[in-house]
Every structure is written in C-alpha cells, then in structure tokens.
Amino acid sequence: MMHLMAMTELLLACSMSAYFNSWCASASVNHFHCHLIDELPPVTEFPLVNGPIVKGVRCMQPLGFPGFCYVFDSSQLGVVDEVVRAMQADNQPHNILITPRRSKIYIFPKPLQRPERSFELYPETVGGPELIGSFTVYRQEDYEALTPETAMELCRINTAPLPSRMLRVGGKIGVDDGALHHAVTHNKLKSVPSSRSVDFFPGVVALRA
C-alpha cells in the first residue's frame, strides 16, 4: 500500500507514467522497482468502459484491448492493494501501469505458466512495455514479422483473469484458478465445419412421404 501511495503521489505533479514488472513478468530482479516513461503509452488511448466488479468495486477496462486488464482510479488504492496481495499469494505474475495527474492504475494479470506460443510470435518476454504498447526487437526479420495482429495475440495470451476470489461476491475459495488460466490462454478454436444441404429442417425428424 505504501508503494502504491508513493507512486501515485509522485505522478500527480508530473507528466510521466510508471510501469511495474513483477517476478516472472519481465522483472530483472525480485524487488519492487518501477520504470518511469515520459509519455502516456498507447494502451491509454483505448476508451475506458465499465468492467467487472472486483472486491465489491466496479473497475474499468480499456475497450479494444484484446487481453485481461483491470483499471482502477487512484481513489481505489485499497482495492488495488488487495488485488496485488491476492496475486502475490497465488504466485501470479503481473504488470502494472500508473498514469500521471488524475491517476489510473492498469493491472495486467499474467498466466501462471508462460504460453509456449508466445516465443513463436515474439523472441522476447512479453512484460509491461509490450502490454502497454511498446515492442522491442533486435533483428530485422523479427521486426518484419511483427504485425498488429501478432501484437494483439501476444497481449491476449500473455494476460489472464485475476484470482477468482477477487471477482466473486464474498471472495470464497473453491474455483480451480490453474484450470481457468489454462482454458483462457491455451484454448484453440475448433474449425468451422463446411456448409452442407439437407432435406429436412434442423431439429425436426424427417418423415417419409
């Protein structure tokens, strides 16, 4: 809570934003540290709309962002603190963005296991910079292979829901979050069957004349 308050108070008087990478979410060291950037990153261009209720409080979500992102106002730091502590208790990696002045706090929960497909699409780890809109590559072929569609898929498969107890009234234990994370980050859509003609109305038994 102290760290959250310190960061939001710092950004009230400047134009900088700050992002945070937790352990296993692109952090280089396992302690609290934030990166300051002198801009509003691309993810903030998405309009904010009503999102789910988290710990009894309605959060917001960026409309058009393909993955899971929960946005809170700086006046809701108590809920943000509970959410971060719940992710820490579950060893769930996460990234956070804090915007300046009238601060908003963007929380990007990560899958419990890094998707294998992520490295097929992008040679680096997807962390805070990527989820807020900045991708870095070091080879020309990787640059040429990176497309808006690739970036959208990377954001989708590298985010996951918050711990389920944060999203339910009462916050009781009982949902297998591991299974839920696997379902939303490893699902493969079944192919749509080709069309075919039939001589009866679907759902109705055909009777001989």
PDB file of C-alpha atoms in Angstrom:
ATOM      1  CA  MET A   1       0.000   0.000   0.000  1.00  0.00           C
ATOM      2  CA  MET A   2       2.828   2.398   0.856  1.00  0.00           C
ATOM      3  CA  HIS A   3       4.456   1.770  -2.522  1.00  0.00           C
ATOM      4  CA  LEU A   4       1.192   2.412  -4.371  1.00  0.00           C
ATOM      5  CA  MET A   5       0.571   5.638  -2.480  1.00  0.00           C
ATOM      6  CA  ALA A   6       4.126   6.823  -3.084  1.00  0.00           C
ATOM      7  CA  MET A   7       3.917   6.216  -6.843  1.00  0.00           C
ATOM      8  CA  THR A   8       0.524   7.859  -7.325  1.00  0.00           C
ATOM      9  CA  GLU A   9       1.608  10.904  -5.274  1.00  0.00           C
ATOM     10  CA  LEU A  10       4.839  11.172  -7.283  1.00  0.00           C
ATOM     11  CA  LEU A  11       2.988  11.127 -10.608  1.00  0.00           C
ATOM     12  CA  LEU A  12       0.424  13.747  -9.532  1.00  0.00           C
ATOM     13  CA  ALA A  13       2.921  16.540 -10.179  1.00  0.00           C
ATOM     14  CA  CYS A  14       4.478  15.375 -13.449  1.00  0.00           C
ATOM     15  CA  SER A  15       3.703  14.118 -16.956  1.00  0.00           C
ATOM     16  CA  MET A  16       5.405  10.759 -16.532  1.00  0.00           C
ATOM     17  CA  SER A  17       3.802   7.339 -16.315  1.00  0.00           C
ATOM     18  CA  ALA A  18       5.236   4.377 -14.435  1.00  0.00           C
ATOM     19  CA  TYR A  19       5.064   0.656 -15.077  1.00  0.00           C
ATOM     20  CA  PHE A  20       5.973  -2.276 -12.884  1.00  0.00           C
ATOM     21  CA  ASN A  21       7.042  -5.827 -13.754  1.00  0.00           C
ATOM     22  CA  SER A  22       6.603  -8.457 -11.074  1.00  0.00           C
ATOM     23  CA  TRP A  23       8.831 -11.501 -10.711  1.00  0.00           C
ATOM     24  CA  CYS A  24       8.256 -13.830 -13.724  1.00  0.00           C
ATOM     25  CA  ALA A  25       6.635 -10.922 -15.592  1.00  0.00           C
ATOM     26  CA  SER A  26       9.855  -9.471 -17.084  1.00  0.00           C
ATOM     27  CA  ALA A  27      11.326  -8.229 -13.806  1.00  0.00           C
ATOM     28  CA  SER A  28      15.116  -8.342 -13.862  1.00  0.00           C
ATOM     29  CA  VAL A  29      15.348  -8.505 -10.058  1.00  0.00           C
ATOM     30  CA  ASN A  30      12.899  -9.711  -7.429  1.00  0.00           C
ATOM     31  CA  HIS A  31      12.167  -6.476  -5.581  1.00  0.00           C
ATOM     32  CA  PHE A  32       9.854  -3.510  -6.009  1.00  0.00           C
ATOM     33  CA  HIS A  33      11.032  -1.091  -8.656  1.00  0.00           C
ATOM     34  CA  CYS A  34       9.201   0.958 -11.287  1.00  0.00           C
ATOM     35  CA  HIS A  35      10.186   2.265 -14.697  1.00  0.00           C
ATOM     36  CA  LEU A  36       9.305   5.899 -15.484  1.00  0.00           C
ATOM     37  CA  ILE A  37       8.389   6.863 -19.044  1.00  0.00           C
ATOM     38  CA  ASP A  38       7.703  10.409 -20.202  1.00  0.00           C
ATOM     39  CA  GLU A  39       4.516   9.640 -22.117  1.00  0.00           C
ATOM     40  CA  LEU A  40       1.034   8.230 -21.940  1.00  0.00           C
ATOM     41  CA  PRO A  41       1.605   4.801 -23.515  1.00  0.00           C
ATOM     42  CA  PRO A  42      -0.590   3.537 -26.388  1.00  0.00           C
ATOM     43  CA  VAL A  43      -2.852   1.403 -24.168  1.00  0.00           C
ATOM     44  CA  THR A  44      -4.215   4.605 -22.597  1.00  0.00           C
ATOM     45  CA  GLU A  45      -5.699   5.601 -25.964  1.00  0.00           C
ATOM     46  CA  PHE A  46      -8.352   2.904 -25.584  1.00  0.00           C
ATOM     47  CA  PRO A  47     -11.547   4.387 -24.112  1.00  0.00           C
ATOM     48  CA  LEU A  48     -12.373   3.089 -20.643  1.00  0.00           C
ATOM     49  CA  VAL A  49     -15.692   1.310 -20.151  1.00  0.00           C
ATOM     50  CA  ASN A  50     -17.317  -0.418 -17.203  1.00  0.00           C
ATOM     51  CA  GLY A  51     -15.615  -3.678 -16.311  1.00  0.00           C
ATOM     52  CA  PRO A  52     -16.285  -6.425 -13.763  1.00  0.00           C
ATOM     53  CA  ILE A  53     -16.846  -5.931 -10.053  1.00  0.00           C
ATOM     54  CA  VAL A  54     -13.631  -6.600  -8.127  1.00  0.00           C
ATOM     55  CA  LYS A  55     -13.929  -6.950  -4.342  1.00  0.00           C
ATOM     56  CA  GLY A  56     -17.290  -5.185  -4.488  1.00  0.00           C
ATOM     57  CA  VAL A  57     -15.988  -2.265  -6.584  1.00  0.00           C
ATOM     58  CA  ARG A  58     -16.716  -1.681 -10.259  1.00  0.00           C
ATOM     59  CA  CYS A  59     -13.459  -1.403 -12.186  1.00  0.00           C
ATOM     60  CA  MET A  60     -12.951  -0.236 -15.766  1.00  0.00           C
ATOM     61  CA  GLN A  61     -11.498  -1.919 -18.831  1.00  0.00           C
ATOM     62  CA  PRO A  62      -9.864  -0.493 -21.967  1.00  0.00           C
ATOM     63  CA  LEU A  63     -12.301  -1.066 -24.832  1.00  0.00           C
ATOM     64  CA  GLY A  64     -10.440  -2.787 -27.677  1.00  0.00           C
ATOM     65  CA  PHE A  65      -7.612  -4.261 -25.609  1.00  0.00           C
ATOM     66  CA  PRO A  66      -7.584  -7.975 -26.501  1.00  0.00           C
ATOM     67  CA  GLY A  67      -6.431  -9.362 -23.144  1.00  0.00           C
ATOM     68  CA  PHE A  68      -7.333  -9.064 -19.476  1.00  0.00           C
ATOM     69  CA  CYS A  69      -6.806  -5.610 -17.990  1.00  0.00           C
ATOM     70  CA  TYR A  70      -8.422  -4.144 -14.881  1.00  0.00           C
ATOM     71  CA  VAL A  71      -8.305  -0.360 -14.451  1.00  0.00           C
ATOM     72  CA  PHE A  72      -8.844   1.415 -11.146  1.00  0.00           C
ATOM     73  CA  ASP A  73      -8.942   5.041 -10.096  1.00  0.00           C
ATOM     74  CA  SER A  74      -6.258   6.280  -7.705  1.00  0.00           C
ATOM     75  CA  SER A  75      -9.025   6.711  -5.104  1.00  0.00           C
ATOM     76  CA  GLN A  76      -9.392   2.905  -5.067  1.00  0.00           C
ATOM     77  CA  LEU A  77      -5.904   2.088  -3.804  1.00  0.00           C
ATOM     78  CA  GLY A  78      -7.305  -0.111  -1.035  1.00  0.00           C
ATOM     79  CA  VAL A  79      -8.843  -2.480  -3.600  1.00  0.00           C
ATOM     80  CA  VAL A  80      -5.706  -2.367  -5.738  1.00  0.00           C
ATOM     81  CA  ASP A  81      -3.655  -3.346  -2.698  1.00  0.00           C
ATOM     82  CA  GLU A  82      -5.932  -6.344  -2.029  1.00  0.00           C
ATOM     83  CA  VAL A  83      -5.737  -7.409  -5.673  1.00  0.00           C
ATOM     84  CA  VAL A  84      -1.929  -7.240  -5.733  1.00  0.00           C
ATOM     85  CA  ARG A  85      -1.680  -9.182  -2.476  1.00  0.00           C
ATOM     86  CA  ALA A  86      -4.004 -11.871  -3.863  1.00  0.00           C
ATOM     87  CA  MET A  87      -1.833 -12.257  -6.982  1.00  0.00           C
ATOM     88  CA  GLN A  88       1.277 -12.424  -4.821  1.00  0.00           C
ATOM     89  CA  ALA A  89      -0.321 -15.089  -2.616  1.00  0.00           C
ATOM     90  CA  ASP A  90      -1.049 -17.173  -5.729  1.00  0.00           C
ATOM     91  CA  ASN A  91       2.399 -16.527  -7.242  1.00  0.00           C
ATOM     92  CA  GLN A  92       0.619 -14.987 -10.220  1.00  0.00           C
ATOM     93  CA  PRO A  93       2.912 -12.752 -12.282  1.00  0.00           C
ATOM     94  CA  HIS A  94       1.526  -9.334 -13.121  1.00  0.00           C
ATOM     95  CA  ASN A  95       2.310  -5.981 -14.687  1.00  0.00           C
ATOM     96  CA  ILE A  96       1.021  -2.592 -13.572  1.00  0.00           C
ATOM     97  CA  LEU A  97       0.786   0.803 -15.270  1.00  0.00           C
ATOM     98  CA  ILE A  98       0.155   4.023 -13.325  1.00  0.00           C
ATOM     99  CA  THR A  99      -0.710   7.157 -15.305  1.00  0.00           C
ATOM    100  CA  PRO A 100       0.033  10.750 -14.214  1.00  0.00           C
ATOM    101  CA  ARG A 101      -2.091  13.503 -12.718  1.00  0.00           C
ATOM    102  CA  ARG A 102      -5.625  12.088 -12.415  1.00  0.00           C
ATOM    103  CA  SER A 103      -4.031   8.691 -11.955  1.00  0.00           C
ATOM    104  CA  LYS A 104      -5.428   5.470 -13.289  1.00  0.00           C
ATOM    105  CA  ILE A 105      -3.925   2.114 -12.321  1.00  0.00           C
ATOM    106  CA  TYR A 106      -3.914  -0.558 -15.021  1.00  0.00           C
ATOM    107  CA  ILE A 107      -3.415  -4.123 -13.766  1.00  0.00           C
ATOM    108  CA  PHE A 108      -2.430  -6.870 -16.211  1.00  0.00           C
ATOM    109  CA  PRO A 109      -2.539 -10.299 -14.518  1.00  0.00           C
ATOM    110  CA  LYS A 110      -0.395 -12.897 -16.288  1.00  0.00           C
ATOM    111  CA  PRO A 111      -0.885 -16.648 -16.846  1.00  0.00           C
ATOM    112  CA  LEU A 112       0.581 -18.901 -14.184  1.00  0.00           C
ATOM    113  CA  GLN A 113       2.646 -20.519 -16.942  1.00  0.00           C
ATOM    114  CA  ARG A 114       4.125 -18.647 -19.879  1.00  0.00           C
ATOM    115  CA  PRO A 115       2.435 -19.702 -23.164  1.00  0.00           C
ATOM    116  CA  GLU A 116       4.783 -21.576 -25.498  1.00  0.00           C
ATOM    117  CA  ARG A 117       3.237 -19.858 -28.496  1.00  0.00           C
ATOM    118  CA  SER A 118       4.435 -16.502 -27.200  1.00  0.00           C
ATOM    119  CA  PHE A 119       8.019 -17.258 -28.253  1.00  0.00           C
ATOM    120  CA  GLU A 120       6.812 -18.460 -31.647  1.00  0.00           C
ATOM    121  CA  LEU A 121       5.402 -14.984 -32.255  1.00  0.00           C
ATOM    122  CA  TYR A 122       7.954 -12.797 -30.465  1.00  0.00           C
ATOM    123  CA  PRO A 123      11.542 -13.539 -29.393  1.00  0.00           C
ATOM    124  CA  GLU A 124      11.374 -11.539 -26.140  1.00  0.00           C
ATOM    125  CA  THR A 125       9.394 -11.950 -22.932  1.00  0.00           C
ATOM    126  CA  VAL A 126       6.064 -10.093 -23.008  1.00  0.00           C
ATOM    127  CA  GLY A 127       6.064  -7.793 -19.994  1.00  0.00           C
ATOM    128  CA  GLY A 128       4.996  -4.309 -19.018  1.00  0.00           C
ATOM    129  CA  PRO A 129       6.350  -2.460 -22.087  1.00  0.00           C
ATOM    130  CA  GLU A 130       4.645  -4.814 -24.516  1.00  0.00           C
ATOM    131  CA  LEU A 131       1.287  -4.877 -22.728  1.00  0.00           C
ATOM    132  CA  ILE A 132       1.150  -1.079 -22.673  1.00  0.00           C
ATOM    133  CA  GLY A 133       2.066  -0.886 -26.358  1.00  0.00           C
ATOM    134  CA  SER A 134       5.855  -0.937 -26.904  1.00  0.00           C
ATOM    135  CA  PHE A 135       7.544  -3.928 -28.563  1.00  0.00           C
ATOM    136  CA  THR A 136      11.324  -4.225 -28.938  1.00  0.00           C
ATOM    137  CA  VAL A 137      13.184  -6.494 -31.347  1.00  0.00           C
ATOM    138  CA  TYR A 138      16.850  -6.688 -32.311  1.00  0.00           C
ATOM    139  CA  ARG A 139      16.806  -8.408 -35.691  1.00  0.00           C
ATOM    140  CA  GLN A 140      15.351  -7.195 -38.983  1.00  0.00           C
ATOM    141  CA  GLU A 141      13.498 -10.454 -39.591  1.00  0.00           C
ATOM    142  CA  ASP A 142      11.809 -10.198 -36.195  1.00  0.00           C
ATOM    143  CA  TYR A 143      10.789  -6.623 -36.955  1.00  0.00           C
ATOM    144  CA  GLU A 144       9.297  -7.611 -40.307  1.00  0.00           C
ATOM    145  CA  ALA A 145       7.384 -10.496 -38.705  1.00  0.00           C
ATOM    146  CA  LEU A 146       5.775  -8.285 -36.049  1.00  0.00           C
ATOM    147  CA  THR A 147       2.297  -7.179 -37.130  1.00  0.00           C
ATOM    148  CA  PRO A 148      -0.660  -5.547 -35.334  1.00  0.00           C
ATOM    149  CA  GLU A 149      -2.372  -8.939 -35.351  1.00  0.00           C
ATOM    150  CA  THR A 150       0.672 -10.529 -33.728  1.00  0.00           C
ATOM    151  CA  ALA A 151       0.768  -7.824 -31.056  1.00  0.00           C
ATOM    152  CA  MET A 152      -2.917  -8.331 -30.305  1.00  0.00           C
ATOM    153  CA  GLU A 153      -2.488 -12.094 -29.933  1.00  0.00           C
ATOM    154  CA  LEU A 154       0.547 -11.629 -27.690  1.00  0.00           C
ATOM    155  CA  CYS A 155      -1.466  -9.374 -25.372  1.00  0.00           C
ATOM    156  CA  ARG A 156      -4.305 -11.878 -25.330  1.00  0.00           C
ATOM    157  CA  ILE A 157      -2.296 -14.992 -24.497  1.00  0.00           C
ATOM    158  CA  ASN A 158       0.018 -13.228 -22.041  1.00  0.00           C
ATOM    159  CA  THR A 159      -2.762 -11.975 -19.768  1.00  0.00           C
ATOM    160  CA  ALA A 160      -5.198 -13.924 -17.611  1.00  0.00           C
ATOM    161  CA  PRO A 161      -8.054 -13.298 -15.148  1.00  0.00           C
ATOM    162  CA  LEU A 162      -7.492 -12.125 -11.603  1.00  0.00           C
ATOM    163  CA  PRO A 163      -7.718 -14.787  -8.874  1.00  0.00           C
ATOM    164  CA  SER A 164     -11.340 -15.889  -8.911  1.00  0.00           C
ATOM    165  CA  ARG A 165     -11.941 -14.952  -5.263  1.00  0.00           C
ATOM    166  CA  MET A 166     -11.362 -11.314  -6.249  1.00  0.00           C
ATOM    167  CA  LEU A 167     -14.216 -11.458  -8.727  1.00  0.00           C
ATOM    168  CA  ARG A 168     -16.907 -13.173  -6.652  1.00  0.00           C
ATOM    169  CA  VAL A 169     -19.178 -11.745  -4.026  1.00  0.00           C
ATOM    170  CA  GLY A 170     -17.863 -12.954  -0.686  1.00  0.00           C
ATOM    171  CA  GLY A 171     -14.493 -13.969  -2.127  1.00  0.00           C
ATOM    172  CA  LYS A 172     -14.775 -17.599  -1.082  1.00  0.00           C
ATOM    173  CA  ILE A 173     -12.310 -20.266  -2.178  1.00  0.00           C
ATOM    174  CA  GLY A 174     -13.500 -23.021  -4.480  1.00  0.00           C
ATOM    175  CA  VAL A 175     -12.517 -22.334  -8.113  1.00  0.00           C
ATOM    176  CA  ASP A 176      -9.520 -24.008  -9.742  1.00  0.00           C
ATOM    177  CA  ASP A 177      -7.677 -20.917 -10.965  1.00  0.00           C
ATOM    178  CA  GLY A 178      -4.995 -23.023 -12.635  1.00  0.00           C
ATOM    179  CA  ALA A 179      -7.587 -24.704 -14.823  1.00  0.00           C
ATOM    180  CA  LEU A 180      -9.201 -21.359 -15.581  1.00  0.00           C
ATOM    181  CA  HIS A 181      -5.900 -19.792 -16.633  1.00  0.00           C
ATOM    182  CA  HIS A 182      -5.102 -22.751 -18.865  1.00  0.00           C
ATOM    183  CA  ALA A 183      -8.510 -22.526 -20.512  1.00  0.00           C
ATOM    184  CA  VAL A 184      -8.205 -18.851 -21.422  1.00  0.00           C
ATOM    185  CA  THR A 185      -4.548 -18.889 -22.509  1.00  0.00           C
ATOM    186  CA  HIS A 186      -4.246 -22.251 -24.276  1.00  0.00           C
ATOM    187  CA  ASN A 187      -7.619 -22.595 -25.965  1.00  0.00           C
ATOM    188  CA  LYS A 188      -7.616 -23.470 -29.632  1.00  0.00           C
ATOM    189  CA  LEU A 189     -10.722 -22.670 -31.620  1.00  0.00           C
ATOM    190  CA  LYS A 190     -12.284 -25.597 -33.438  1.00  0.00           C
ATOM    191  CA  SER A 191     -12.544 -25.257 -37.197  1.00  0.00           C
ATOM    192  CA  VAL A 192     -15.937 -24.246 -38.501  1.00  0.00           C
ATOM    193  CA  PRO A 193     -17.497 -27.142 -40.468  1.00  0.00           C
ATOM    194  CA  SER A 194     -18.247 -26.529 -44.123  1.00  0.00           C
ATOM    195  CA  SER A 195     -21.837 -25.944 -45.188  1.00  0.00           C
ATOM    196  CA  ARG A 196     -23.970 -28.794 -46.493  1.00  0.00           C
ATOM    197  CA  SER A 197     -27.510 -29.148 -47.774  1.00  0.00           C
ATOM    198  CA  VAL A 198     -30.103 -31.308 -46.061  1.00  0.00           C
ATOM    199  CA  ASP A 199     -33.654 -32.234 -46.954  1.00  0.00           C
ATOM    200  CA  PHE A 200     -35.143 -31.536 -43.538  1.00  0.00           C
ATOM    201  CA  PHE A 201     -35.369 -28.685 -41.051  1.00  0.00           C
ATOM    202  CA  PRO A 202     -32.653 -28.983 -38.331  1.00  0.00           C
ATOM    203  CA  GLY A 203     -34.072 -30.434 -35.139  1.00  0.00           C
ATOM    204  CA  VAL A 204     -37.134 -31.888 -36.825  1.00  0.00           C
ATOM    205  CA  VAL A 205     -37.499 -35.600 -37.634  1.00  0.00           C
ATOM    206  CA  ALA A 206     -37.907 -36.172 -41.340  1.00  0.00           C
ATOM    207  CA  LEU A 207     -40.902 -38.398 -42.176  1.00  0.00           C
ATOM    208  CA  ARG A 208     -41.206 -40.400 -45.336  1.00  0.00           C
ATOM    209  CA  ALA A 209     -43.964 -39.331 -47.721  1.00  0.00           C
TER     210      ALA A 209
END
